[in-house]
mmCIF file of C-alpha atoms in Angstrom:
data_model
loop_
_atom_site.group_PDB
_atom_site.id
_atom_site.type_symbol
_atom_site.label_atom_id
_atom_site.label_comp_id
_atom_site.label_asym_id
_atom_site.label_seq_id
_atom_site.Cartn_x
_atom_site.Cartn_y
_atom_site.Cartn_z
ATOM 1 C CA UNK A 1 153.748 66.029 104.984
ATOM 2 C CA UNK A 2 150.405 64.315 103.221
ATOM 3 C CA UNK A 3 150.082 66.723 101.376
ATOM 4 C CA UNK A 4 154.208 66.307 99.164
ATOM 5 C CA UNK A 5 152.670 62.374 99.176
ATOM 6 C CA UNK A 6 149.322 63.860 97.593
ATOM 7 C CA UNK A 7 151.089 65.886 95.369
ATOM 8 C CA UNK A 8 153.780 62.999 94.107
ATOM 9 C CA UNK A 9 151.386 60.076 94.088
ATOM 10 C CA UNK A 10 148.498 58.851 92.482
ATOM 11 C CA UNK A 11 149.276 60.915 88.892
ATOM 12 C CA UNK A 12 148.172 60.159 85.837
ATOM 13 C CA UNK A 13 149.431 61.402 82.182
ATOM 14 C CA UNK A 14 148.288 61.439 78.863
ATOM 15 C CA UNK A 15 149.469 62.769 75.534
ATOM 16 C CA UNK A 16 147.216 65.040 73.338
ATOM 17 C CA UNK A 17 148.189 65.810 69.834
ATOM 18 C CA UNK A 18 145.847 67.094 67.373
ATOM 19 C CA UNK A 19 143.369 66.894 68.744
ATOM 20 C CA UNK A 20 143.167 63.367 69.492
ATOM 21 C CA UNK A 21 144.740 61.939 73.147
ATOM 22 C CA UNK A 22 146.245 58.894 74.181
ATOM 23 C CA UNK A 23 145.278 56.251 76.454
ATOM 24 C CA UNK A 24 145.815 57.407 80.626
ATOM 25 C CA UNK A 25 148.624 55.717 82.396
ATOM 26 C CA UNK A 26 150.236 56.216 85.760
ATOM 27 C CA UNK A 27 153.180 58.501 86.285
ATOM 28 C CA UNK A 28 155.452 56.441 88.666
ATOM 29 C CA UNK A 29 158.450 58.786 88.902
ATOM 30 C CA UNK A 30 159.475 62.430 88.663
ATOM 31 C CA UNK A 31 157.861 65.721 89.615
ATOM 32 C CA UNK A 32 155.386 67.574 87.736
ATOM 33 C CA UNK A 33 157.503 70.185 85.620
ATOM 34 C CA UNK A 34 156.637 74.122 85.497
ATOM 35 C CA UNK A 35 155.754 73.017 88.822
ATOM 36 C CA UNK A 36 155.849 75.787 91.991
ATOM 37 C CA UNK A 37 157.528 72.903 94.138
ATOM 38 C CA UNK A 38 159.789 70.799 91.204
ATOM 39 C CA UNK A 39 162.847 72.852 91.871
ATOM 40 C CA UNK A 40 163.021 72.988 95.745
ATOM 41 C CA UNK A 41 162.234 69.081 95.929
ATOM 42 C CA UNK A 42 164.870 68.280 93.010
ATOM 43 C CA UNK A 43 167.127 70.656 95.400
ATOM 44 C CA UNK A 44 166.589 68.491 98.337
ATOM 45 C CA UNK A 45 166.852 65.572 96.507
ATOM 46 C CA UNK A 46 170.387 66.414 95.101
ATOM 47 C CA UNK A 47 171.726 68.703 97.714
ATOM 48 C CA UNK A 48 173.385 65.922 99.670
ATOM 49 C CA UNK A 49 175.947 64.892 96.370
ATOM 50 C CA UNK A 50 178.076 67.759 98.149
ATOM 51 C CA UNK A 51 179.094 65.340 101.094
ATOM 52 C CA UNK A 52 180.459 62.866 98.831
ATOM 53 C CA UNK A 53 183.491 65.387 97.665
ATOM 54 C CA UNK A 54 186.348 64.363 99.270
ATOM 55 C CA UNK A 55 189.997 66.028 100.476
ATOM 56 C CA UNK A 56 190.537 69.619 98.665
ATOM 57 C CA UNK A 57 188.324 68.855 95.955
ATOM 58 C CA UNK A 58 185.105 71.823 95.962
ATOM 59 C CA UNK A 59 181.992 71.597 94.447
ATOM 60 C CA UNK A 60 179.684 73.688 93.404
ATOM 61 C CA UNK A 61 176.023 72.523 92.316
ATOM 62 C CA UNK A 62 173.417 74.660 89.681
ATOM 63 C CA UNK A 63 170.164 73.247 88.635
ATOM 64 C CA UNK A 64 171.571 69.556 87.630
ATOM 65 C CA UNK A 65 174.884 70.857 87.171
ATOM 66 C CA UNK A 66 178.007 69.846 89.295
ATOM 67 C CA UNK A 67 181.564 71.165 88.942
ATOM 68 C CA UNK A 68 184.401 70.168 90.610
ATOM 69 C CA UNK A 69 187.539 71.490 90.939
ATOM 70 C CA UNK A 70 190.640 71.177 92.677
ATOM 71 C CA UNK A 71 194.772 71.660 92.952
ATOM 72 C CA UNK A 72 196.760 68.611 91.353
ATOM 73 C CA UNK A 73 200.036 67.532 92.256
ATOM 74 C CA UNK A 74 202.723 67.589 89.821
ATOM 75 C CA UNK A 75 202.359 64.464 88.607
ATOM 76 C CA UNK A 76 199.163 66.209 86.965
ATOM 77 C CA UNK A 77 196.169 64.028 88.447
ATOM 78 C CA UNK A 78 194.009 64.278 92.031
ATOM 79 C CA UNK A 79 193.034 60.939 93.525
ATOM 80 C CA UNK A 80 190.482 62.819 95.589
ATOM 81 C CA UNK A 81 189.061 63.677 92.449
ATOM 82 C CA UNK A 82 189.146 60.587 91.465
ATOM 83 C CA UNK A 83 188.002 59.281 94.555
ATOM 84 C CA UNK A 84 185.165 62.044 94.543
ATOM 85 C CA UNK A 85 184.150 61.222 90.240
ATOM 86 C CA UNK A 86 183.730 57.482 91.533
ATOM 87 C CA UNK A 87 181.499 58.745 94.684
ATOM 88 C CA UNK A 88 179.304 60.865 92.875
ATOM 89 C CA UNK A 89 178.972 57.691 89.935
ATOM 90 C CA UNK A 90 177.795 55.380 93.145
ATOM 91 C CA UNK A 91 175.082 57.786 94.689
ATOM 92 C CA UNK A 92 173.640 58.491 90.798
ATOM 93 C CA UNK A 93 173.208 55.013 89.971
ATOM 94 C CA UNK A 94 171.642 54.550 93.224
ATOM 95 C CA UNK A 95 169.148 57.461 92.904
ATOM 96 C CA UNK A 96 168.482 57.109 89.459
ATOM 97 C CA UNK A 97 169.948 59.986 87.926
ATOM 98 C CA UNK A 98 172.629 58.735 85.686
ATOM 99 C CA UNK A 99 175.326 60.919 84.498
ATOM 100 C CA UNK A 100 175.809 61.430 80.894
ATOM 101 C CA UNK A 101 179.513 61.386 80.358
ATOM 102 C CA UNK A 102 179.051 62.930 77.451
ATOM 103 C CA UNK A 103 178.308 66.209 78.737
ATOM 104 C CA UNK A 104 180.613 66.254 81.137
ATOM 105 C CA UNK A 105 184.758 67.553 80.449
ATOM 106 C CA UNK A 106 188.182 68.024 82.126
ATOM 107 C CA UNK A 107 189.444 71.367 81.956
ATOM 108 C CA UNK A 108 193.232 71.798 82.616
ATOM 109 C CA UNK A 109 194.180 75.543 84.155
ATOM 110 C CA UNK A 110 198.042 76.339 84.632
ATOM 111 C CA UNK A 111 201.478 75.860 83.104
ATOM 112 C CA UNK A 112 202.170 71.993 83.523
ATOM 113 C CA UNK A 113 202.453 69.845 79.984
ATOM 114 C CA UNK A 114 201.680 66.831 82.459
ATOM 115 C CA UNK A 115 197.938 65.978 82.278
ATOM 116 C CA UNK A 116 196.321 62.426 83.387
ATOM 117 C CA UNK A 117 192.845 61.161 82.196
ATOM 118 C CA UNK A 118 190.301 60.969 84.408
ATOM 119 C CA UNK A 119 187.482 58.727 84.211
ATOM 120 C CA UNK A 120 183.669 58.069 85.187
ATOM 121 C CA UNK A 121 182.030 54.607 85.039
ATOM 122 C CA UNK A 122 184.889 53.172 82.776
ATOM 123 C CA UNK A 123 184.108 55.453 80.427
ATOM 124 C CA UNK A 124 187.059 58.702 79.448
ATOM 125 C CA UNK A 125 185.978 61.860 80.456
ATOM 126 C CA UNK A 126 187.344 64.324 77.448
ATOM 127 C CA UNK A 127 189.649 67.262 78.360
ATOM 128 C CA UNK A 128 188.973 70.298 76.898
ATOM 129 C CA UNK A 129 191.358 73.553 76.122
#
């Protein structure tokens, strides 16, 4: 395993434009991208957001991509989808990989005219048709 700590640690970075490069500085985070290993670490460092989906509510994860998906009562709304939006808010602010809310939508499939909001961080997670 030295050599994943070899390969994370101990990196430096620099800029080079024109010609002309910027000062060195130490790269304290991330994974070198176009990397052979960047995609199967970033897999094993995501891959356990799965176990935080709770009741009927599936997920299915692509790159940095999760979708989620479930039945809703009549009433229109899932409070294990709730329950699973505020789970998966929790572990990304703890890892460091915030969710942009803006990217992410509520998608409606069947015959009901009842529809709830749902909602991530506070912040109203836009349905779309």
């Amino acid at each position: 395993m030295h050599w994943i700590n070899n390969f994370l640690f101990d990196r430096l970075q620099f800029v080079q434009t024109d010609g002309l490069c910027s000062s060195t500085v130490q790269v304290v985070s991330g994974v070198p991208q176009g990397s052979v290993l960047g995609p199967i670490l970033f897999i094993i460092y995501v891959n356990d957001v799965c176990e935080l989906i709770v009741g009927n509510t599936c997920c299915k994860l692509y790159a940095d991509d999760i979708k989620l998906y479930c039945t809703v009562d009549f009433n229109g709304i899932s409070n294990e989808v709730i329950s699973s939006l505020d789970n998966i808010c929790h572990w990304s602010h703890i890892w460091q990989l915030n969710v942009n809310v803006k990217k992410c939508n509520v998608l409606r499939i069947g015959n009901s005219s009842v529809f709830n909001d749902y909602f991530m961080s506070g912040i109203h997670v836009p349905r779309v048709d």
